[in-house]
Amino acid sequence: MKTFIGKQLYGDFGEQEPGGEIAKEKKAMHDEDAWPLWEVFIRSKQGLDHKHAGSLKAADAQMAIENARDVYTRRQEGVSIWVVESKHIHATNPGESESLFEPAEDKIYRHPTFYDLPDEIKHM
Amino acid sequence: MQIHDLEKIFEEKIEREIKIESKDWMPDAYRKTNVRQISQHAHSEIVGMLPEGNWISRAPSLKRKVILIAKVQDEAGHGLYLYSAAETLGTSREQMIEDLLSGKAKYSSIFNYPTLTWADMGAVGWLVDGAAILNQVMLCRTSYGPYARAMVRICKEESFHQRQGFESLLVLSKGTPEQKAMCQDAINRWWWPSLMMFGPKDAESTNSDQSMKWKIKRKTNDELRQQFVNMAVEQVKLLGMTLPDPDLKFNEVTSQYDFGEIHWDEFWAVVKGNGPCNKQRLEARNKAHEEGKWVREAALAYAKKQQARISVKVA
């Protein structure tokens, strides 16, 4: 008998229902009961920029920083942490990518390599 | 823009190895497959803490205890990275956790096996994490950006898991006759379930392999499993132990190790909820979630109160 239902790859166990009587009715959590999402930025060492490391949930900023420390700096990955609530981040839309970023493509004169200079020239 | 234009752009990106990001247009099935796979992966990390948590208070030394705590803590973090990656696709953390707790969502079957002796901690690290790493290394190049980035982070941390496991077995393998026997016993019990971790044989796939086409996956189950066997066969020699498979032998033609038939009935039984520990694992998760409820609520109430105070001061 073939019990196989769908294609399954490692880490993808399909969708069939499990047996047992464990399944319980659960009430969905309301949005206002959920902790907000925060984006975490880590400075890996003095002198470098803070860089986006990931995100996490926390009730407030202090907890976000404490959790970020536990999650993202357990192996000396950072010396400073910024957190910002994800809802405060404004981003470009992929639909606008063309109009925003393509104009830079044909402006090669903005790069130093555009200019052909004699090899004899020094310190430039 | 028409749907087929968007589809074309999407396919082109996949073709040209450009990562898909959360705000990019993607086919619904691509989104759904990623949500399912990433959340199942996240659940596996979370449930994966349970068999090891069992041994934190029973570790044979302080050294082994701090190592085990660090490893379990890593797994909690890995779960978080993956839940965050899944959330970028529009599903909510609450929904995913609910699906895990209700038994609707799946996690890796391997965690439904019990950890009976201390040697199991070594065998889990060496074999289970070893098998997971092969998959995870491949997933560092998966086509969905947030998933790939989570995997890169996880892979950096994961290699310590496997190494500590092997080292732990190495110590046992040089110990007393009882310790040696315990080491061999753990390998015997974890070997086959570890091979099952890679999933069913490629030949049994009924669907066309969309995940490979979309570059969510880059190697098939059988390819990864073979790679794992080839590695483990050599590694076990260093332990002076054996793998419990009489059919294991080097194939001169393929230059790979042939191995015996996997008991797929057992695999499907565990997937369907009838493994040795399925019920226990879900009950433990549900209990932890219930008992943590007041903490979550209290933290939120405190945050709201603090915020109200600030607003009053500002006004």
mmCIF file of N, CA, C and O in Angstrom, chain A residues 16-86:
data_model
loop_
_atom_site.group_PDB
_atom_site.id
_atom_site.type_symbol
_atom_site.label_atom_id
_atom_site.label_comp_id
_atom_site.label_asym_id
_atom_site.label_seq_id
_atom_site.Cartn_x
_atom_site.Cartn_y
_atom_site.Cartn_z
ATOM 1 N N GLN A 16 -0.722 16.894 5.589
ATOM 2 C CA GLN A 16 -1.753 15.978 6.085
ATOM 3 C C GLN A 16 -1.904 16.086 7.594
ATOM 4 O O GLN A 16 -0.972 16.393 8.315
ATOM 5 N N GLU A 17 -3.105 15.830 8.057
ATOM 6 C CA GLU A 17 -3.421 15.943 9.485
ATOM 7 C C GLU A 17 -2.784 14.802 10.261
ATOM 8 O O GLU A 17 -2.778 13.662 9.814
ATOM 9 N N PRO A 18 -2.261 15.090 11.450
ATOM 10 C CA PRO A 18 -1.698 14.023 12.260
ATOM 11 C C PRO A 18 -2.804 13.282 13.002
ATOM 12 O O PRO A 18 -3.918 13.785 13.130
ATOM 13 N N GLY A 19 -2.483 12.103 13.503
ATOM 14 C CA GLY A 19 -3.449 11.356 14.301
ATOM 15 C C GLY A 19 -3.405 11.831 15.736
ATOM 16 O O GLY A 19 -2.815 12.848 16.058
ATOM 17 N N GLY A 20 -4.029 11.082 16.623
ATOM 18 C CA GLY A 20 -3.990 11.427 18.038
ATOM 19 C C GLY A 20 -5.072 12.416 18.405
ATOM 20 O O GLY A 20 -5.719 13.011 17.553
ATOM 21 N N GLU A 21 -5.267 12.613 19.704
ATOM 22 C CA GLU A 21 -6.344 13.488 20.151
ATOM 23 C C GLU A 21 -5.796 14.798 20.698
ATOM 24 O O GLU A 21 -6.427 15.487 21.458
ATOM 25 N N ILE A 22 -4.555 15.135 20.245
ATOM 26 C CA ILE A 22 -3.906 16.316 20.803
ATOM 27 C C ILE A 22 -4.551 17.613 20.307
ATOM 28 O O ILE A 22 -4.623 18.590 21.028
ATOM 29 N N ALA A 23 -5.009 17.557 19.064
ATOM 30 C CA ALA A 23 -5.544 18.778 18.454
ATOM 31 C C ALA A 23 -6.607 19.420 19.347
ATOM 32 O O ALA A 23 -7.539 18.783 19.797
ATOM 33 N N LYS A 24 -6.413 20.669 19.621
ATOM 34 C CA LYS A 24 -7.323 21.395 20.503
ATOM 35 C C LYS A 24 -7.830 22.632 19.785
ATOM 36 O O LYS A 24 -7.183 23.170 18.928
ATOM 37 N N GLU A 25 -8.960 23.076 20.224
ATOM 38 C CA GLU A 25 -9.462 24.346 19.711
ATOM 39 C C GLU A 25 -8.672 25.473 20.360
ATOM 40 O O GLU A 25 -8.475 25.490 21.563
ATOM 41 N N LYS A 26 -8.212 26.375 19.542
ATOM 42 C CA LYS A 26 -7.439 27.492 20.094
ATOM 43 C C LYS A 26 -8.056 28.791 19.632
ATOM 44 O O LYS A 26 -8.412 28.928 18.463
ATOM 45 N N LYS A 27 -8.143 29.703 20.526
ATOM 46 C CA LYS A 27 -8.654 31.001 20.133
ATOM 47 C C LYS A 27 -7.525 31.820 19.506
ATOM 48 O O LYS A 27 -6.420 31.856 20.032
ATOM 49 N N ALA A 28 -7.824 32.449 18.407
ATOM 50 C CA ALA A 28 -6.809 33.286 17.775
ATOM 51 C C ALA A 28 -6.525 34.487 18.669
ATOM 52 O O ALA A 28 -7.421 35.037 19.293
ATOM 53 N N MET A 29 -5.252 34.828 18.743
ATOM 54 C CA MET A 29 -4.884 35.986 19.545
ATOM 55 C C MET A 29 -5.281 37.261 18.817
ATOM 56 O O MET A 29 -5.160 37.347 17.616
ATOM 57 N N HIS A 30 -5.752 38.234 19.552
ATOM 58 C CA HIS A 30 -6.081 39.494 18.904
ATOM 59 C C HIS A 30 -4.795 40.281 18.678
ATOM 60 O O HIS A 30 -3.842 40.149 19.423
ATOM 61 N N ASP A 31 -4.839 41.109 17.657
ATOM 62 C CA ASP A 31 -3.655 41.881 17.308
ATOM 63 C C ASP A 31 -3.106 42.693 18.467
ATOM 64 O O ASP A 31 -1.919 42.768 18.688
ATOM 65 N N GLU A 32 -4.020 43.293 19.234
ATOM 66 C CA GLU A 32 -3.560 44.184 20.301
ATOM 67 C C GLU A 32 -2.946 43.399 21.478
ATOM 68 O O GLU A 32 -2.305 43.976 22.339
ATOM 69 N N ASP A 33 -3.153 42.067 21.476
ATOM 70 C CA ASP A 33 -2.563 41.242 22.531
ATOM 71 C C ASP A 33 -1.158 40.770 22.160
ATOM 72 O O ASP A 33 -0.460 40.185 22.979
ATOM 73 N N ALA A 34 -0.786 40.979 20.909
ATOM 74 C CA ALA A 34 0.508 40.463 20.457
ATOM 75 C C ALA A 34 1.591 41.514 20.677
ATOM 76 O O ALA A 34 1.344 42.707 20.548
ATOM 77 N N TRP A 35 2.789 41.043 21.008
ATOM 78 C CA TRP A 35 3.924 41.965 21.144
ATOM 79 C C TRP A 35 4.284 42.506 19.765
ATOM 80 O O TRP A 35 4.280 41.755 18.792
ATOM 81 N N PRO A 36 4.652 43.779 19.685
ATOM 82 C CA PRO A 36 5.040 44.321 18.372
ATOM 83 C C PRO A 36 6.380 43.779 17.874
ATOM 84 O O PRO A 36 7.157 43.218 18.652
ATOM 85 N N LEU A 37 6.600 43.961 16.593
ATOM 86 C CA LEU A 37 7.833 43.497 15.950
ATOM 87 C C LEU A 37 8.862 44.631 15.938
ATOM 88 O O LEU A 37 8.520 45.786 15.731
ATOM 89 N N TRP A 38 10.112 44.275 16.179
ATOM 90 C CA TRP A 38 11.205 45.252 16.205
ATOM 91 C C TRP A 38 12.296 44.830 15.237
ATOM 92 O O TRP A 38 12.547 43.638 15.065
ATOM 93 N N GLU A 39 12.935 45.814 14.627
ATOM 94 C CA GLU A 39 14.097 45.528 13.784
ATOM 95 C C GLU A 39 15.354 45.803 14.608
ATOM 96 O O GLU A 39 15.415 46.789 15.359
ATOM 97 N N VAL A 40 16.328 44.928 14.464
ATOM 98 C CA VAL A 40 17.535 45.026 15.281
ATOM 99 C C VAL A 40 18.736 45.387 14.417
ATOM 100 O O VAL A 40 18.960 44.790 13.361
ATOM 101 N N PHE A 41 19.497 46.362 14.863
ATOM 102 C CA PHE A 41 20.720 46.788 14.167
ATOM 103 C C PHE A 41 21.896 46.639 15.116
ATOM 104 O O PHE A 41 21.831 47.087 16.257
ATOM 105 N N ILE A 42 22.954 46.021 14.639
ATOM 106 C CA ILE A 42 24.103 45.728 15.492
ATOM 107 C C ILE A 42 25.369 46.398 14.949
ATOM 108 O O ILE A 42 25.657 46.311 13.754
ATOM 109 N N ARG A 43 26.098 47.048 15.841
ATOM 110 C CA ARG A 43 27.445 47.530 15.492
ATOM 111 C C ARG A 43 28.409 46.429 15.910
ATOM 112 O O ARG A 43 28.515 46.094 17.084
ATOM 113 N N SER A 44 29.107 45.861 14.932
ATOM 114 C CA SER A 44 29.932 44.698 15.263
ATOM 115 C C SER A 44 31.211 45.092 15.992
ATOM 116 O O SER A 44 31.709 44.334 16.817
ATOM 117 N N LYS A 45 31.770 46.274 15.676
ATOM 118 C CA LYS A 45 32.865 46.797 16.495
ATOM 119 C C LYS A 45 32.954 48.311 16.380
ATOM 120 O O LYS A 45 32.423 48.886 15.422
ATOM 121 N N GLN A 46 33.615 48.928 17.334
ATOM 122 C CA GLN A 46 33.733 50.384 17.336
ATOM 123 C C GLN A 46 34.259 50.862 15.991
ATOM 124 O O GLN A 46 35.196 50.284 15.448
ATOM 125 N N GLY A 47 33.668 51.906 15.480
ATOM 126 C CA GLY A 47 34.142 52.451 14.218
ATOM 127 C C GLY A 47 33.342 51.996 13.015
ATOM 128 O O GLY A 47 33.486 52.552 11.935
ATOM 129 N N LEU A 48 32.500 50.980 13.189
ATOM 130 C CA LEU A 48 31.693 50.497 12.059
ATOM 131 C C LEU A 48 30.228 50.923 12.224
ATOM 132 O O LEU A 48 29.785 51.236 13.321
ATOM 133 N N ASP A 49 29.508 50.912 11.118
ATOM 134 C CA ASP A 49 28.080 51.248 11.153
ATOM 135 C C ASP A 49 27.268 50.165 11.847
ATOM 136 O O ASP A 49 27.660 48.994 11.858
ATOM 137 N N HIS A 50 26.121 50.566 12.345
ATOM 138 C CA HIS A 50 25.146 49.567 12.774
ATOM 139 C C HIS A 50 24.565 48.928 11.517
ATOM 140 O O HIS A 50 24.293 49.627 10.550
ATOM 141 N N LYS A 51 24.405 47.625 11.564
ATOM 142 C CA LYS A 51 23.919 46.914 10.388
ATOM 143 C C LYS A 51 22.710 46.074 10.773
ATOM 144 O O LYS A 51 22.671 45.520 11.875
ATOM 145 N N HIS A 52 21.741 45.986 9.868
ATOM 146 C CA HIS A 52 20.540 45.210 10.188
ATOM 147 C C HIS A 52 20.903 43.756 10.457
ATOM 148 O O HIS A 52 21.614 43.133 9.668
ATOM 149 N N ALA A 53 20.433 43.241 11.609
ATOM 150 C CA ALA A 53 20.762 41.865 11.967
ATOM 151 C C ALA A 53 19.551 40.957 11.844
ATOM 152 O O ALA A 53 19.667 39.779 11.518
ATOM 153 N N GLY A 54 18.362 41.497 12.112
ATOM 154 C CA GLY A 54 17.176 40.665 12.066
ATOM 155 C C GLY A 54 16.055 41.341 12.816
ATOM 156 O O GLY A 54 16.126 42.536 13.094
ATOM 157 N N SER A 55 15.039 40.578 13.158
ATOM 158 C CA SER A 55 13.925 41.184 13.872
ATOM 159 C C SER A 55 13.473 40.266 14.994
ATOM 160 O O SER A 55 13.837 39.095 15.032
ATOM 161 N N LEU A 56 12.709 40.825 15.907
ATOM 162 C CA LEU A 56 12.185 40.027 17.013
ATOM 163 C C LEU A 56 10.961 40.708 17.604
ATOM 164 O O LEU A 56 10.669 41.862 17.288
ATOM 165 N N LYS A 57 10.260 39.984 18.449
ATOM 166 C CA LYS A 57 9.073 40.524 19.113
ATOM 167 C C LYS A 57 9.438 40.893 20.543
ATOM 168 O O LYS A 57 10.180 40.165 21.206
ATOM 169 N N ALA A 58 8.910 42.018 20.993
ATOM 170 C CA ALA A 58 9.120 42.414 22.380
ATOM 171 C C ALA A 58 8.016 43.380 22.789
ATOM 172 O O ALA A 58 7.454 44.082 21.943
ATOM 173 N N ALA A 59 7.735 43.405 24.092
ATOM 174 C CA ALA A 59 6.658 44.266 24.578
ATOM 175 C C ALA A 59 7.052 45.737 24.505
ATOM 176 O O ALA A 59 6.230 46.593 24.225
ATOM 177 N N ASP A 60 8.316 46.039 24.788
ATOM 178 C CA ASP A 60 8.773 47.432 24.718
ATOM 179 C C ASP A 60 10.242 47.492 24.288
ATOM 180 O O ASP A 60 10.893 46.460 24.111
ATOM 181 N N ALA A 61 10.744 48.722 24.174
ATOM 182 C CA ALA A 61 12.097 48.915 23.636
ATOM 183 C C ALA A 61 13.158 48.244 24.511
ATOM 184 O O ALA A 61 14.105 47.634 24.007
ATOM 185 N N GLN A 62 12.979 48.361 25.814
ATOM 186 C CA GLN A 62 13.979 47.783 26.706
ATOM 187 C C GLN A 62 14.054 46.263 26.535
ATOM 188 O O GLN A 62 15.137 45.683 26.451
ATOM 189 N N MET A 63 12.886 45.648 26.456
ATOM 190 C CA MET A 63 12.862 44.200 26.261
ATOM 191 C C MET A 63 13.428 43.841 24.888
ATOM 192 O O MET A 63 14.110 42.810 24.736
ATOM 193 N N ALA A 64 13.162 44.684 23.908
ATOM 194 C CA ALA A 64 13.690 44.422 22.560
ATOM 195 C C ALA A 64 15.218 44.413 22.585
ATOM 196 O O ALA A 64 15.859 43.554 21.978
ATOM 197 N N ILE A 65 15.798 45.362 23.308
ATOM 198 C CA ILE A 65 17.258 45.421 23.402
ATOM 199 C C ILE A 65 17.800 44.210 24.158
ATOM 200 O O ILE A 65 18.782 43.572 23.745
ATOM 201 N N GLU A 66 17.139 43.869 25.246
ATOM 202 C CA GLU A 66 17.601 42.702 26.027
ATOM 203 C C GLU A 66 17.516 41.422 25.198
ATOM 204 O O GLU A 66 18.442 40.601 25.207
ATOM 205 N N ASN A 67 16.405 41.260 24.479
ATOM 206 C CA ASN A 67 16.261 40.064 23.645
ATOM 207 C C ASN A 67 17.261 40.064 22.493
ATOM 208 O O ASN A 67 17.805 39.017 22.128
ATOM 209 N N ALA A 68 17.498 41.252 21.925
ATOM 210 C CA ALA A 68 18.462 41.350 20.825
ATOM 211 C C ALA A 68 19.851 40.935 21.302
ATOM 212 O O ALA A 68 20.601 40.263 20.598
ATOM 213 N N ARG A 69 20.179 41.340 22.521
ATOM 214 C CA ARG A 69 21.467 40.950 23.096
ATOM 215 C C ARG A 69 21.557 39.427 23.189
ATOM 216 O O ARG A 69 22.558 38.820 22.812
ATOM 217 N N ASP A 70 20.487 38.808 23.677
ATOM 218 C CA ASP A 70 20.494 37.352 23.845
ATOM 219 C C ASP A 70 20.497 36.613 22.515
ATOM 220 O O ASP A 70 21.073 35.537 22.391
ATOM 221 N N VAL A 71 19.812 37.175 21.531
ATOM 222 C CA VAL A 71 19.671 36.446 20.272
ATOM 223 C C VAL A 71 20.831 36.711 19.314
ATOM 224 O O VAL A 71 21.327 35.809 18.664
ATOM 225 N N TYR A 72 21.256 37.974 19.240
ATOM 226 C CA TYR A 72 22.189 38.339 18.166
ATOM 227 C C TYR A 72 23.627 38.605 18.600
ATOM 228 O O TYR A 72 24.476 38.866 17.761
ATOM 229 N N THR A 73 23.903 38.591 19.896
ATOM 230 C CA THR A 73 25.297 38.899 20.291
ATOM 231 C C THR A 73 25.872 37.863 21.267
ATOM 232 O O THR A 73 26.671 38.195 22.126
ATOM 233 N N ARG A 74 25.440 36.618 21.120
ATOM 234 C CA ARG A 74 25.934 35.597 22.054
ATOM 235 C C ARG A 74 27.382 35.200 21.775
ATOM 236 O O ARG A 74 28.027 34.565 22.594
ATOM 237 N N ARG A 75 27.867 35.528 20.582
ATOM 238 C CA ARG A 75 29.246 35.153 20.249
ATOM 239 C C ARG A 75 30.051 36.393 19.887
ATOM 240 O O ARG A 75 30.764 36.409 18.891
ATOM 241 N N GLN A 76 29.909 37.394 20.690
ATOM 242 C CA GLN A 76 30.667 38.640 20.516
ATOM 243 C C GLN A 76 30.433 39.286 19.151
ATOM 244 O O GLN A 76 31.351 39.867 18.577
ATOM 245 N N GLU A 77 29.210 39.204 18.654
ATOM 246 C CA GLU A 77 28.921 39.803 17.346
ATOM 247 C C GLU A 77 28.713 41.307 17.423
ATOM 248 O O GLU A 77 28.604 41.963 16.394
ATOM 249 N N GLY A 78 28.600 41.862 18.636
ATOM 250 C CA GLY A 78 28.273 43.277 18.684
ATOM 251 C C GLY A 78 28.777 44.008 19.905
ATOM 252 O O GLY A 78 29.077 43.407 20.940
ATOM 253 N N VAL A 79 28.905 45.352 19.745
ATOM 254 C CA VAL A 79 29.275 46.198 20.881
ATOM 255 C C VAL A 79 28.205 47.265 21.122
ATOM 256 O O VAL A 79 28.284 48.033 22.070
ATOM 257 N N SER A 80 27.218 47.320 20.238
ATOM 258 C CA SER A 80 26.143 48.299 20.383
ATOM 259 C C SER A 80 24.915 47.816 19.620
ATOM 260 O O SER A 80 25.047 47.164 18.575
ATOM 261 N N ILE A 81 23.742 48.118 20.182
ATOM 262 C CA ILE A 81 22.496 47.647 19.565
ATOM 263 C C ILE A 81 21.534 48.816 19.381
ATOM 264 O O ILE A 81 21.376 49.636 20.276
ATOM 265 N N TRP A 82 20.903 48.873 18.221
ATOM 266 C CA TRP A 82 19.763 49.766 18.010
ATOM 267 C C TRP A 82 18.534 48.890 17.799
ATOM 268 O O TRP A 82 18.621 47.870 17.120
ATOM 269 N N VAL A 83 17.408 49.311 18.320
ATOM 270 C CA VAL A 83 16.153 48.659 17.947
ATOM 271 C C VAL A 83 15.161 49.731 17.522
ATOM 272 O O VAL A 83 15.171 50.839 18.060
ATOM 273 N N VAL A 84 14.344 49.397 16.561
ATOM 274 C CA VAL A 84 13.280 50.319 16.156
ATOM 275 C C VAL A 84 12.051 49.483 15.805
ATOM 276 O O VAL A 84 12.171 48.409 15.211
ATOM 277 N N GLU A 85 10.905 49.961 16.244
ATOM 278 C CA GLU A 85 9.697 49.201 15.953
ATOM 279 C C GLU A 85 9.499 49.156 14.439
ATOM 280 O O GLU A 85 9.584 50.175 13.755
ATOM 281 N N SER A 86 9.237 47.972 13.932
ATOM 282 C CA SER A 86 9.193 47.759 12.481
ATOM 283 C C SER A 86 8.202 48.693 11.789
ATOM 284 O O SER A 86 8.421 49.109 10.656
#
